[in-house]
Amino acid sequence: MSGHEHEHVRVAVIGSGFGGLGAAVRLRREGITDFVILERASGVGGTWRDNSYPGCACDVPSHLYSFSFAPNPDWPRTFSGQRHIWEYLEYVADTFRLRPHLRFDSEVKLARWDTEKLWWELETASGTLTADVVVSATGPLSDPKIPAIPGLDSFPGKVFHSARWDHDYDLRGKRVAMIGTGASAIQIVPAIQRDVARLTLFQRTPPWVMPRVDRKITAPERWLHRQLPASTKLRRGILWGIRELQVQAFTKHPGELGLVESLAKANIARAVRDPELRRKLTPDYRIGCKRILLSNSYYPALARPNVDVVASGLTEVRGSTVIAADGTETEVDAIVFGTGFHVTDMPIAERVVGAEGRTLAESWAENGMAALRGATAGGFPNLMTVIGPNTGLGNSSMILMIESQLNYLADYLRQLNVLGGRAALDPRPEAVGRWNDFVQQRMERTVWNTGGCNSWYLDASGRNTTVWPGTTAEFRRATRYADLAEYDILRPPVKQGTDATTTTQGTAKAERGRARKQESAA
């Protein structure tokens, strides 16, 4: 990769999952080809490359969990497995000719803003480069979180996280501890239960689990979608519309979720006959407060004779013995963590240094993650985050949110082009504050804040910095364009004794007016 050292590009995209590849496609559609995609691994795919655990699949319907500009008529199932989604992302990279832009094994070690040259300096595992604009598309599900458990380091058996599955380790005949009951765990448990000698599930909080209405997509359906692309679009539209209609129950009227809760309880009762096990598996919070999970095999697997459910979290490891908070002790050969990811404390934020010399993590430390329209953070000019603060969803497809943010990215770059010369946009603190206040006020009545649970949507201070409290259509309207009135326009410092800061801020208003006039004329 030495040939790419010290190069300068218009845009540097970090990550090659849905967000990064989507951003790259949008750049090409905007006529921008001077960009690179920096990927720390040796292939594309993001979380769908990394999560290869047994049973890994998506809980969003296939035709909604794909780009609108890259429909796939050949999805084999209504809910796709990991392999098919990964193959789809490989297809996107090939179809839109993104391979020449990819830099594999190029983890970003540091990204630092140069206030004089108005560009980003990036240090990667394969060399250095500079970029006018950086698009961070690392995603919130990229860095696994393993809790600090006393004695874990001295455990003599095998330990790994669901997102770093060790396929060389044979679980057959082993005594396995599964830590956590999130979306990954409910897929892993039934996938390995039949092979292990004994499976002990450590459950701090039981999830609400609904049946998974999954089936093979028939050959005639796939033929129709290939021959008549409008049928694929119609199918996607119906799936989208149903979920849009559900949003108000999550965001405005959580009481309406009572019926769904009754159906979920009936789902437990059908699969679990043991009343004590049913009690352990029945949540005490409003359904929807945590993400509703989908599975037809999770509860039946837990009811099998070789499975124990410990209704308590793991607190200590002593040799081969794992100990729960309630004192339960279990001898195991392997520990599998399904404990989620660094969502509200993304590691990439510790590597991004802004205009004031502070990292993005330091900027967010006091009041939590916040970004204008989920994309740009004050003090970090020309940095855009895909799947940024408060852009997550509790009931629909993140691809919809990603595409909305790509619309914003495209207009952001158009505004820079209209400004001409070397320029940068830095979101105004009051604009970021207004947006964040608007989001947090709407969040107050949502099920995620009022449902009585402690979810991964909340940061360490209990603030919901993860979920979008509205419909995907509302978010799309909010990200149609980048409003220059919400930004300070930065120009290179004027030499010869002129106060560069005063010059830059003093011309910002005039620049915004000039840009609007030029844009209107265009």
Short mmCIF file of C-alpha atoms in Angstrom, two decimals:
data_model
loop_
_atom_site.label_atom_id
_atom_site.label_comp_id
_atom_site.label_asym_id
_atom_site.label_seq_id
_atom_site.Cartn_x
_atom_site.Cartn_y
_atom_site.Cartn_z
CA MET A 1 0.00 0.00 0.00
CA SER A 2 3.03 2.27 -0.04
CA GLY A 3 1.89 3.68 -3.36
CA HIS A 4 -1.04 5.34 -1.62
CA GLU A 5 0.99 7.07 1.08
CA HIS A 6 0.71 10.85 1.37
CA GLU A 7 -2.00 11.14 -1.25
CA HIS A 8 -4.76 13.73 -1.10
CA VAL A 9 -8.39 12.95 -1.93
CA ARG A 10 -11.60 14.89 -2.00
CA VAL A 11 -13.39 12.42 0.29
CA ALA A 12 -12.17 9.64 2.59
CA VAL A 13 -14.83 7.15 3.67
CA ILE A 14 -14.11 5.05 6.78
CA GLY A 15 -15.73 1.60 6.69
CA SER A 16 -17.11 -0.65 3.96
CA GLY A 17 -20.39 -1.86 5.42
CA PHE A 18 -23.78 -0.62 4.28
CA GLY A 19 -22.96 2.95 5.29
CA GLY A 20 -19.54 3.12 3.65
CA LEU A 21 -20.50 1.38 0.41
CA GLY A 22 -23.69 3.44 0.22
CA ALA A 23 -21.68 6.64 0.63
CA ALA A 24 -19.28 5.52 -2.10
CA VAL A 25 -22.11 4.79 -4.52
CA ARG A 26 -23.62 8.19 -3.81
CA LEU A 27 -20.30 9.90 -4.42
CA ARG A 28 -20.01 8.27 -7.84
CA ARG A 29 -23.59 9.23 -8.68
CA GLU A 30 -22.69 12.83 -7.79
CA GLY A 31 -19.78 12.67 -10.21
CA ILE A 32 -17.13 12.45 -7.48
CA THR A 33 -14.50 9.82 -8.18
CA ASP A 34 -11.65 11.27 -6.13
CA PHE A 35 -12.31 9.25 -2.99
CA VAL A 36 -11.08 6.24 -1.06
CA ILE A 37 -12.79 3.74 1.23
CA LEU A 38 -10.60 2.92 4.22
CA GLU A 39 -11.38 -0.54 5.60
CA ARG A 40 -9.57 -2.11 8.56
CA ALA A 41 -10.37 -5.67 7.49
CA SER A 42 -9.41 -7.52 4.32
CA GLY A 43 -12.88 -7.43 2.75
CA VAL A 44 -16.10 -5.48 2.55
CA GLY A 45 -19.20 -6.17 4.60
CA GLY A 46 -18.87 -4.46 7.97
CA THR A 47 -20.95 -6.10 10.67
CA TRP A 48 -22.24 -8.67 8.14
CA ARG A 49 -18.67 -9.77 7.46
CA ASP A 50 -17.70 -9.88 11.14
CA ASN A 51 -20.78 -11.60 12.56
CA SER A 52 -20.52 -15.12 11.22
CA TYR A 53 -21.80 -16.94 14.30
CA PRO A 54 -24.14 -19.95 13.90
CA GLY A 55 -27.66 -18.87 13.05
CA CYS A 56 -26.75 -15.26 12.22
CA ALA A 57 -29.56 -13.59 10.27
CA CYS A 58 -31.35 -10.27 9.90
CA ASP A 59 -34.57 -9.39 11.73
CA VAL A 60 -35.66 -6.96 8.99
CA PRO A 61 -37.31 -8.33 5.81
CA SER A 62 -34.85 -8.83 2.97
CA HIS A 63 -36.50 -6.49 0.46
CA LEU A 64 -36.44 -3.67 3.00
CA TYR A 65 -32.90 -4.43 4.15
CA SER A 66 -31.30 -3.51 0.85
CA PHE A 67 -30.59 -0.29 -1.02
CA SER A 68 -33.44 1.22 -3.01
CA PHE A 69 -30.94 1.89 -5.81
CA ALA A 70 -29.71 -1.72 -5.79
CA PRO A 71 -32.76 -4.00 -5.48
CA ASN A 72 -32.10 -7.72 -5.25
CA PRO A 73 -34.84 -9.80 -6.92
CA ASP A 74 -33.19 -13.06 -5.84
CA TRP A 75 -33.34 -12.95 -2.05
CA PRO A 76 -33.81 -16.62 -1.08
CA ARG A 77 -35.81 -15.98 2.11
CA THR A 78 -38.09 -13.28 3.48
CA PHE A 79 -35.53 -12.79 6.28
CA SER A 80 -32.00 -13.23 5.00
CA GLY A 81 -29.08 -14.94 6.67
CA GLN A 82 -25.65 -13.43 7.18
CA ARG A 83 -24.06 -15.09 4.16
CA HIS A 84 -26.64 -13.76 1.70
CA ILE A 85 -26.41 -10.21 3.07
CA TRP A 86 -22.62 -10.32 2.89
CA GLU A 87 -22.85 -11.57 -0.70
CA TYR A 88 -25.24 -8.71 -1.47
CA LEU A 89 -22.67 -6.16 -0.23
CA GLU A 90 -19.99 -7.80 -2.37
CA TYR A 91 -22.42 -7.46 -5.29
CA VAL A 92 -22.86 -3.73 -4.54
CA ALA A 93 -19.08 -3.23 -4.48
CA ASP A 94 -18.74 -4.94 -7.87
CA THR A 95 -21.80 -3.51 -9.60
CA PHE A 96 -20.98 0.09 -8.76
CA ARG A 97 -17.25 -0.33 -9.51
CA LEU A 98 -16.09 0.47 -6.01
CA ARG A 99 -13.13 -1.94 -5.92
CA PRO A 100 -10.55 0.58 -7.20
CA HIS A 101 -11.46 2.91 -4.33
CA LEU A 102 -11.09 0.31 -1.58
CA ARG A 103 -8.06 0.31 0.75
CA PHE A 104 -8.13 -2.91 2.77
CA ASP A 105 -6.12 -3.48 5.94
CA SER A 106 -6.16 0.29 6.40
CA GLU A 107 -7.54 0.86 9.88
CA VAL A 108 -7.68 4.56 10.73
CA LYS A 109 -5.40 5.18 13.69
CA LEU A 110 -5.86 8.95 13.84
CA ALA A 111 -7.77 11.64 11.97
CA ARG A 112 -6.70 15.20 12.78
CA TRP A 113 -8.17 18.44 11.43
CA ASP A 114 -5.65 20.96 10.05
CA THR A 115 -7.08 24.42 10.78
CA GLU A 116 -4.76 26.17 8.32
CA LYS A 117 -5.05 23.87 5.32
CA LEU A 118 -8.69 23.04 6.04
CA TRP A 119 -8.33 19.35 5.49
CA TRP A 120 -8.13 16.14 7.45
CA GLU A 121 -4.84 14.33 8.03
CA LEU A 122 -5.38 10.59 8.37
CA GLU A 123 -2.95 8.04 9.71
CA THR A 124 -3.88 4.51 8.73
CA ALA A 125 -2.35 1.08 9.12
CA SER A 126 -1.24 1.26 5.46
CA GLY A 127 0.03 4.83 5.28
CA THR A 128 -1.01 8.45 5.55
CA LEU A 129 -3.22 10.67 3.42
CA THR A 130 -5.20 13.88 3.57
CA ALA A 131 -8.82 14.53 2.62
CA ASP A 132 -11.06 17.56 2.26
CA VAL A 133 -14.01 15.66 3.71
CA VAL A 134 -14.17 12.57 5.91
CA VAL A 135 -17.24 10.33 6.07
CA SER A 136 -17.19 8.10 9.14
CA ALA A 137 -19.25 5.00 8.37
CA THR A 138 -17.85 2.64 10.98
CA GLY A 139 -21.33 1.97 12.35
CA PRO A 140 -22.39 1.37 15.95
CA LEU A 141 -22.17 -2.44 15.68
CA SER A 142 -18.50 -2.69 14.80
CA ASP A 143 -16.58 -2.95 18.08
CA PRO A 144 -17.62 -5.78 20.43
CA LYS A 145 -18.08 -5.08 24.11
CA ILE A 146 -16.89 -7.66 26.64
CA PRO A 147 -17.56 -6.70 30.26
CA ALA A 148 -14.72 -6.61 32.77
CA ILE A 149 -15.34 -9.83 34.71
CA PRO A 150 -12.99 -10.61 37.61
CA GLY A 151 -11.04 -13.78 36.91
CA LEU A 152 -11.89 -13.94 33.21
CA ASP A 153 -8.24 -13.65 32.19
CA SER A 154 -7.40 -16.83 34.10
CA PHE A 155 -10.21 -18.93 32.61
CA PRO A 156 -8.52 -22.06 31.18
CA GLY A 157 -11.13 -22.69 28.49
CA LYS A 158 -12.15 -20.84 25.33
CA VAL A 159 -13.54 -17.28 25.39
CA PHE A 160 -14.86 -15.28 22.45
CA HIS A 161 -17.50 -12.72 21.49
CA SER A 162 -20.34 -13.50 19.11
CA ALA A 163 -18.93 -10.97 16.61
CA ARG A 164 -15.53 -12.69 16.66
CA TRP A 165 -16.68 -16.29 16.44
CA ASP A 166 -13.90 -18.87 16.61
CA HIS A 167 -14.83 -21.36 13.90
CA ASP A 168 -11.77 -23.48 14.69
CA TYR A 169 -13.12 -24.30 18.13
CA ASP A 170 -15.52 -27.26 18.17
CA LEU A 171 -18.37 -26.75 20.64
CA ARG A 172 -19.68 -30.29 20.24
CA GLY A 173 -19.81 -32.08 23.56
CA LYS A 174 -18.67 -28.98 25.46
CA ARG A 175 -20.17 -27.23 28.46
CA VAL A 176 -20.90 -23.72 27.23
CA ALA A 177 -21.86 -20.50 29.02
CA MET A 178 -23.78 -18.03 26.86
CA ILE A 179 -23.61 -14.54 28.32
CA GLY A 180 -26.39 -12.18 27.27
CA THR A 181 -29.85 -12.41 25.74
CA GLY A 182 -29.77 -9.90 22.88
CA ALA A 183 -30.38 -10.34 19.17
CA SER A 184 -27.23 -12.44 18.65
CA ALA A 185 -27.78 -14.71 21.64
CA ILE A 186 -31.31 -15.72 20.66
CA GLN A 187 -29.95 -16.91 17.32
CA ILE A 188 -26.87 -18.63 18.74
CA VAL A 189 -28.69 -20.58 21.48
CA PRO A 190 -30.90 -22.70 19.21
CA ALA A 191 -28.07 -23.08 16.66
CA ILE A 192 -25.68 -24.71 19.15
CA GLN A 193 -28.05 -26.28 21.70
CA ARG A 194 -28.27 -29.61 19.93
CA ASP A 195 -24.50 -30.04 19.72
CA VAL A 196 -23.25 -28.97 23.14
CA ALA A 197 -23.28 -31.20 26.20
CA ARG A 198 -24.74 -28.46 28.36
CA LEU A 199 -25.66 -24.85 27.70
CA THR A 200 -26.04 -22.33 30.51
CA LEU A 201 -27.61 -19.02 29.57
CA PHE A 202 -26.79 -16.07 31.84
CA GLN A 203 -29.67 -13.63 31.56
CA ARG A 204 -29.68 -10.27 33.28
CA THR A 205 -32.88 -9.14 31.54
CA PRO A 206 -35.20 -11.32 29.45
CA PRO A 207 -36.06 -9.98 25.99
CA TRP A 208 -39.50 -9.85 24.40
CA VAL A 209 -39.49 -12.40 21.56
CA MET A 210 -42.11 -12.63 18.84
CA PRO A 211 -42.51 -15.38 16.22
CA ARG A 212 -40.35 -14.99 13.12
CA VAL A 213 -42.58 -15.18 10.05
CA ASP A 214 -39.85 -16.45 7.78
CA ARG A 215 -40.15 -18.60 4.66
CA LYS A 216 -38.42 -19.37 1.40
CA ILE A 217 -39.19 -16.94 -1.40
CA THR A 218 -40.57 -19.08 -4.20
CA ALA A 219 -39.08 -19.37 -7.66
CA PRO A 220 -42.17 -17.75 -9.27
CA GLU A 221 -41.82 -14.77 -6.90
CA ARG A 222 -38.16 -14.33 -7.79
CA TRP A 223 -38.97 -14.66 -11.50
CA LEU A 224 -41.63 -11.97 -11.17
CA HIS A 225 -39.23 -9.63 -9.41
CA ARG A 226 -36.61 -10.14 -12.14
CA GLN A 227 -39.04 -9.64 -15.00
CA LEU A 228 -41.05 -6.85 -13.42
CA PRO A 229 -38.83 -4.64 -11.22
CA ALA A 230 -41.87 -2.60 -10.18
CA SER A 231 -43.07 -5.64 -8.22
CA THR A 232 -39.91 -5.51 -6.09
CA LYS A 233 -40.47 -1.82 -5.49
CA LEU A 234 -44.09 -2.48 -4.53
CA ARG A 235 -43.07 -5.22 -2.10
CA ARG A 236 -40.52 -2.92 -0.50
CA GLY A 237 -43.08 -0.12 -0.29
CA ILE A 238 -45.61 -2.31 1.50
CA LEU A 239 -43.02 -3.47 4.02
CA TRP A 240 -41.97 0.14 4.61
CA GLY A 241 -45.55 1.40 4.98
CA ILE A 242 -46.48 -1.20 7.58
CA ARG A 243 -43.55 -0.19 9.75
CA GLU A 244 -44.24 3.52 9.35
CA LEU A 245 -47.76 2.94 10.68
CA GLN A 246 -46.31 1.19 13.75
CA VAL A 247 -44.06 4.08 14.72
CA GLN A 248 -46.57 6.14 16.72
CA ALA A 249 -47.06 3.24 19.15
CA PHE A 250 -43.33 3.41 19.94
CA THR A 251 -42.94 7.18 19.90
CA LYS A 252 -46.24 8.66 21.08
CA HIS A 253 -48.61 6.05 22.50
CA PRO A 254 -46.65 3.21 24.18
CA GLY A 255 -49.88 2.04 25.81
CA GLU A 256 -50.99 0.79 22.40
CA LEU A 257 -48.29 -1.89 22.61
CA GLY A 258 -50.29 -3.80 25.22
CA LEU A 259 -51.86 -6.10 22.62
CA VAL A 260 -48.46 -6.94 21.17
CA GLU A 261 -47.27 -7.69 24.68
CA SER A 262 -50.14 -10.16 25.16
CA LEU A 263 -49.20 -11.92 21.94
CA ALA A 264 -45.58 -12.15 23.12
CA LYS A 265 -46.66 -13.69 26.43
CA ALA A 266 -48.75 -16.22 24.51
CA ASN A 267 -45.65 -17.04 22.47
CA ILE A 268 -43.77 -17.89 25.68
CA ALA A 269 -46.64 -19.99 27.01
CA ARG A 270 -46.85 -22.06 23.81
CA ALA A 271 -43.19 -23.05 23.89
CA VAL A 272 -42.42 -23.24 27.61
CA ARG A 273 -44.47 -25.53 29.84
CA ASP A 274 -42.39 -25.16 32.99
CA PRO A 275 -43.97 -22.31 35.03
CA GLU A 276 -40.67 -21.44 36.75
CA LEU A 277 -38.87 -21.12 33.41
CA ARG A 278 -41.77 -19.07 32.03
CA ARG A 279 -41.41 -16.71 34.98
CA LYS A 280 -37.70 -16.26 34.26
CA LEU A 281 -38.35 -15.56 30.58
CA THR A 282 -41.18 -13.06 31.03
CA PRO A 283 -39.95 -9.43 30.98
CA ASP A 284 -41.22 -6.89 33.52
CA TYR A 285 -40.96 -3.89 31.21
CA ARG A 286 -43.10 -2.59 28.35
CA ILE A 287 -42.55 -4.39 25.08
CA GLY A 288 -40.58 -2.23 22.65
CA CYS A 289 -38.43 -0.60 25.35
CA LYS A 290 -35.68 -2.91 24.13
CA ARG A 291 -35.70 -4.04 20.52
CA ILE A 292 -38.35 -6.71 19.94
CA LEU A 293 -36.59 -9.89 18.87
CA LEU A 294 -37.82 -12.50 16.39
CA SER A 295 -37.35 -16.25 16.73
CA ASN A 296 -39.32 -19.47 16.41
CA SER A 297 -36.63 -21.63 17.99
CA TYR A 298 -35.29 -19.66 20.98
CA TYR A 299 -37.92 -20.62 23.56
CA PRO A 300 -38.10 -24.30 22.48
CA ALA A 301 -34.30 -24.51 22.79
CA LEU A 302 -34.37 -23.10 26.32
CA ALA A 303 -36.91 -25.74 27.30
CA ARG A 304 -34.60 -28.61 26.32
CA PRO A 305 -33.09 -30.81 29.10
CA ASN A 306 -29.48 -29.78 28.40
CA VAL A 307 -30.16 -26.05 28.84
CA ASP A 308 -30.16 -24.05 32.09
CA VAL A 309 -31.33 -20.45 32.36
CA VAL A 310 -29.69 -18.43 35.12
CA ALA A 311 -31.76 -15.29 35.69
CA SER A 312 -28.73 -13.28 36.69
CA GLY A 313 -25.64 -11.77 35.11
CA LEU A 314 -22.13 -13.17 35.20
CA THR A 315 -20.05 -11.53 37.94
CA GLU A 316 -16.96 -13.66 38.46
CA VAL A 317 -14.85 -16.47 37.01
CA ARG A 318 -12.86 -18.82 39.24
CA GLY A 319 -10.85 -21.27 37.19
CA SER A 320 -13.41 -23.22 35.14
CA THR A 321 -16.29 -22.05 37.33
CA VAL A 322 -18.49 -19.15 36.25
CA ILE A 323 -20.43 -17.42 39.01
CA ALA A 324 -23.63 -15.42 38.62
CA ALA A 325 -24.76 -12.46 40.72
CA ASP A 326 -27.27 -14.71 42.50
CA GLY A 327 -24.50 -17.10 43.55
CA THR A 328 -25.14 -19.79 40.94
CA GLU A 329 -21.92 -21.65 40.09
CA THR A 330 -21.41 -23.58 36.85
CA GLU A 331 -18.45 -25.50 35.46
CA VAL A 332 -17.92 -24.72 31.77
CA ASP A 333 -15.43 -25.37 28.97
CA ALA A 334 -16.21 -22.26 26.92
CA ILE A 335 -17.67 -18.80 27.43
CA VAL A 336 -19.44 -17.02 24.57
CA PHE A 337 -20.24 -13.35 25.05
CA GLY A 338 -23.31 -11.96 23.31
CA THR A 339 -22.94 -8.67 25.14
CA GLY A 340 -23.31 -6.21 22.31
CA PHE A 341 -21.13 -3.39 21.06
CA HIS A 342 -19.68 0.00 21.93
CA VAL A 343 -22.67 1.95 20.67
CA THR A 344 -22.77 5.11 22.80
CA ASP A 345 -18.97 5.20 23.19
CA MET A 346 -17.76 4.36 19.70
CA PRO A 347 -13.97 3.85 19.65
CA ILE A 348 -13.59 5.81 16.39
CA ALA A 349 -14.55 8.95 18.35
CA GLU A 350 -11.35 8.60 20.37
CA ARG A 351 -9.30 8.79 17.18
CA VAL A 352 -10.83 11.90 15.63
CA VAL A 353 -9.24 15.21 16.71
CA GLY A 354 -11.13 18.37 15.80
CA ALA A 355 -10.37 22.07 15.33
CA GLU A 356 -9.92 22.74 19.06
CA GLY A 357 -7.49 19.86 19.60
CA ARG A 358 -10.09 17.73 21.38
CA THR A 359 -11.18 14.29 20.32
CA LEU A 360 -14.76 13.66 19.34
CA ALA A 361 -15.05 11.41 22.40
CA GLU A 362 -13.95 14.29 24.65
CA SER A 363 -16.42 16.61 22.97
CA TRP A 364 -19.25 14.19 23.70
CA ALA A 365 -18.09 13.19 27.19
CA GLU A 366 -20.14 15.70 29.17
CA ASN A 367 -23.56 15.73 27.49
CA GLY A 368 -23.49 12.59 25.39
CA MET A 369 -23.32 12.10 21.64
CA ALA A 370 -24.97 14.85 19.62
CA ALA A 371 -24.76 15.77 15.95
CA LEU A 372 -26.69 18.14 13.71
CA ARG A 373 -29.30 16.06 11.89
CA GLY A 374 -27.42 12.99 13.09
CA ALA A 375 -24.51 13.82 10.81
CA THR A 376 -22.15 16.64 11.82
CA ALA A 377 -20.63 17.60 15.19
CA GLY A 378 -19.59 21.10 16.21
CA GLY A 379 -15.83 21.69 16.12
CA PHE A 380 -15.25 18.94 13.55
CA PRO A 381 -15.48 20.64 10.15
CA ASN A 382 -16.12 18.58 7.03
CA LEU A 383 -16.68 15.42 9.08
CA MET A 384 -19.89 13.55 8.49
CA THR A 385 -21.08 10.47 10.34
CA VAL A 386 -23.34 7.89 8.72
CA ILE A 387 -25.54 6.27 11.38
CA GLY A 388 -24.63 9.04 13.79
CA PRO A 389 -26.29 10.04 17.08
CA ASN A 390 -30.06 9.48 17.26
CA THR A 391 -30.39 7.87 13.85
CA GLY A 392 -31.09 4.33 15.05
CA LEU A 393 -34.43 2.59 14.67
CA GLY A 394 -36.42 0.32 16.94
CA ASN A 395 -38.77 -1.22 14.40
CA SER A 396 -37.61 -0.72 10.82
CA SER A 397 -34.65 -0.89 8.43
CA MET A 398 -31.51 1.14 9.02
CA ILE A 399 -30.96 1.22 5.26
CA LEU A 400 -33.76 3.79 5.08
CA MET A 401 -31.91 6.06 7.52
CA ILE A 402 -28.60 5.53 5.74
CA GLU A 403 -30.06 6.59 2.41
CA SER A 404 -31.49 9.75 4.01
CA GLN A 405 -28.07 10.60 5.39
CA LEU A 406 -26.56 10.02 1.96
CA ASN A 407 -28.98 12.64 0.59
CA TYR A 408 -27.61 15.03 3.21
CA LEU A 409 -24.03 14.13 2.34
CA ALA A 410 -24.66 14.78 -1.34
CA ASP A 411 -26.10 18.24 -0.71
CA TYR A 412 -23.34 19.02 1.79
CA LEU A 413 -20.76 18.41 -0.93
CA ARG A 414 -22.81 20.43 -3.42
CA GLN A 415 -22.76 23.37 -1.00
CA LEU A 416 -18.98 23.14 -0.75
CA ASN A 417 -18.76 23.18 -4.53
CA VAL A 418 -21.00 26.25 -4.71
CA LEU A 419 -18.81 28.06 -2.20
CA GLY A 420 -15.78 27.46 -4.42
CA GLY A 421 -12.13 27.47 -3.46
CA ARG A 422 -10.93 25.87 -0.26
CA ALA A 423 -13.76 25.91 2.25
CA ALA A 424 -15.12 23.91 5.14
CA LEU A 425 -18.41 23.79 7.01
CA ASP A 426 -18.55 23.63 10.79
CA PRO A 427 -21.99 23.21 12.40
CA ARG A 428 -22.91 26.15 14.60
CA PRO A 429 -23.25 25.24 18.31
CA GLU A 430 -26.73 26.76 18.50
CA ALA A 431 -27.86 24.71 15.49
CA VAL A 432 -26.58 21.49 17.05
CA GLY A 433 -28.23 22.47 20.33
CA ARG A 434 -31.61 23.19 18.70
CA TRP A 435 -31.58 19.90 16.83
CA ASN A 436 -30.58 17.91 19.89
CA ASP A 437 -33.20 19.65 22.08
CA PHE A 438 -35.84 18.84 19.46
CA VAL A 439 -34.82 15.17 19.40
CA GLN A 440 -34.62 14.81 23.18
CA GLN A 441 -37.97 16.53 23.75
CA ARG A 442 -39.63 14.09 21.36
CA MET A 443 -37.79 11.25 23.07
CA GLU A 444 -39.42 11.93 26.45
CA ARG A 445 -42.69 10.17 25.64
CA THR A 446 -41.28 7.25 23.65
CA VAL A 447 -41.36 3.66 24.87
CA TRP A 448 -37.53 3.64 24.84
CA ASN A 449 -37.50 6.25 27.61
CA THR A 450 -40.70 5.37 29.47
CA GLY A 451 -40.86 1.58 29.10
CA GLY A 452 -39.02 0.77 32.32
CA CYS A 453 -35.93 -0.94 30.91
CA ASN A 454 -32.22 -0.23 30.75
CA SER A 455 -31.33 -0.76 27.10
CA TRP A 456 -28.23 -0.29 24.97
CA TYR A 457 -30.00 2.72 23.48
CA LEU A 458 -29.09 4.67 26.64
CA ASP A 459 -25.65 6.02 27.47
CA ALA A 460 -23.97 5.87 30.88
CA SER A 461 -26.00 8.86 32.11
CA GLY A 462 -29.32 7.39 30.95
CA ARG A 463 -29.63 9.69 27.94
CA ASN A 464 -31.01 8.18 24.73
CA THR A 465 -28.44 9.15 22.13
CA THR A 466 -29.14 6.24 19.81
CA VAL A 467 -32.71 6.11 18.50
CA TRP A 468 -34.62 8.41 16.15
CA PRO A 469 -37.99 9.31 17.77
CA GLY A 470 -40.02 9.54 14.58
CA THR A 471 -40.78 7.98 11.22
CA THR A 472 -38.21 7.38 8.52
CA ALA A 473 -40.20 9.75 6.29
CA GLU A 474 -39.78 12.52 8.85
CA PHE A 475 -36.06 11.94 8.97
CA ARG A 476 -35.83 11.99 5.19
CA ARG A 477 -37.55 15.38 5.11
CA ALA A 478 -35.17 16.66 7.80
CA THR A 479 -32.11 15.64 5.78
CA ARG A 480 -33.15 16.75 2.29
CA TYR A 481 -30.48 19.41 2.17
CA ALA A 482 -27.68 20.98 4.20
CA ASP A 483 -28.79 24.44 5.32
CA LEU A 484 -25.81 26.81 5.30
CA ALA A 485 -27.55 28.93 7.94
CA GLU A 486 -26.74 26.09 10.36
CA TYR A 487 -23.01 26.23 9.60
CA ASP A 488 -20.04 28.51 9.95
CA ILE A 489 -18.16 28.73 6.67
CA LEU A 490 -14.43 28.41 7.15
CA ARG A 491 -11.76 29.74 4.82
CA PRO A 492 -7.97 29.39 5.05
CA PRO A 493 -6.43 31.89 7.50
CA VAL A 494 -5.43 35.22 5.97
CA LYS A 495 -1.73 35.89 6.43
CA GLN A 496 0.09 39.22 6.82
CA GLY A 497 -1.11 39.86 10.35
CA THR A 498 -4.84 39.57 9.74
CA ASP A 499 -6.82 37.91 12.55
CA ALA A 500 -7.77 34.68 10.79
CA THR A 501 -10.52 33.77 13.23
CA THR A 502 -12.19 37.16 12.90
CA THR A 503 -11.91 37.05 9.11
CA THR A 504 -13.39 33.57 8.90
CA GLN A 505 -16.36 34.25 11.17
CA GLY A 506 -16.94 37.72 9.80
CA THR A 507 -17.36 36.45 6.25
CA ALA A 508 -19.53 33.45 7.15
CA LYS A 509 -22.84 35.28 6.82
CA ALA A 510 -21.83 36.85 3.50
CA GLU A 511 -20.64 33.49 2.19
CA ARG A 512 -23.96 31.86 3.07
CA GLY A 513 -25.86 34.56 1.24
CA ARG A 514 -23.62 34.30 -1.83
CA ALA A 515 -23.95 30.53 -1.85
CA ARG A 516 -27.76 30.68 -1.74
CA LYS A 517 -27.83 33.13 -4.65
CA GLN A 518 -25.52 30.97 -6.75
CA GLU A 519 -27.52 27.88 -5.91
CA SER A 520 -30.81 29.59 -6.87
CA ALA A 521 -29.29 30.76 -10.14
CA ALA A 522 -28.13 27.23 -10.86
#
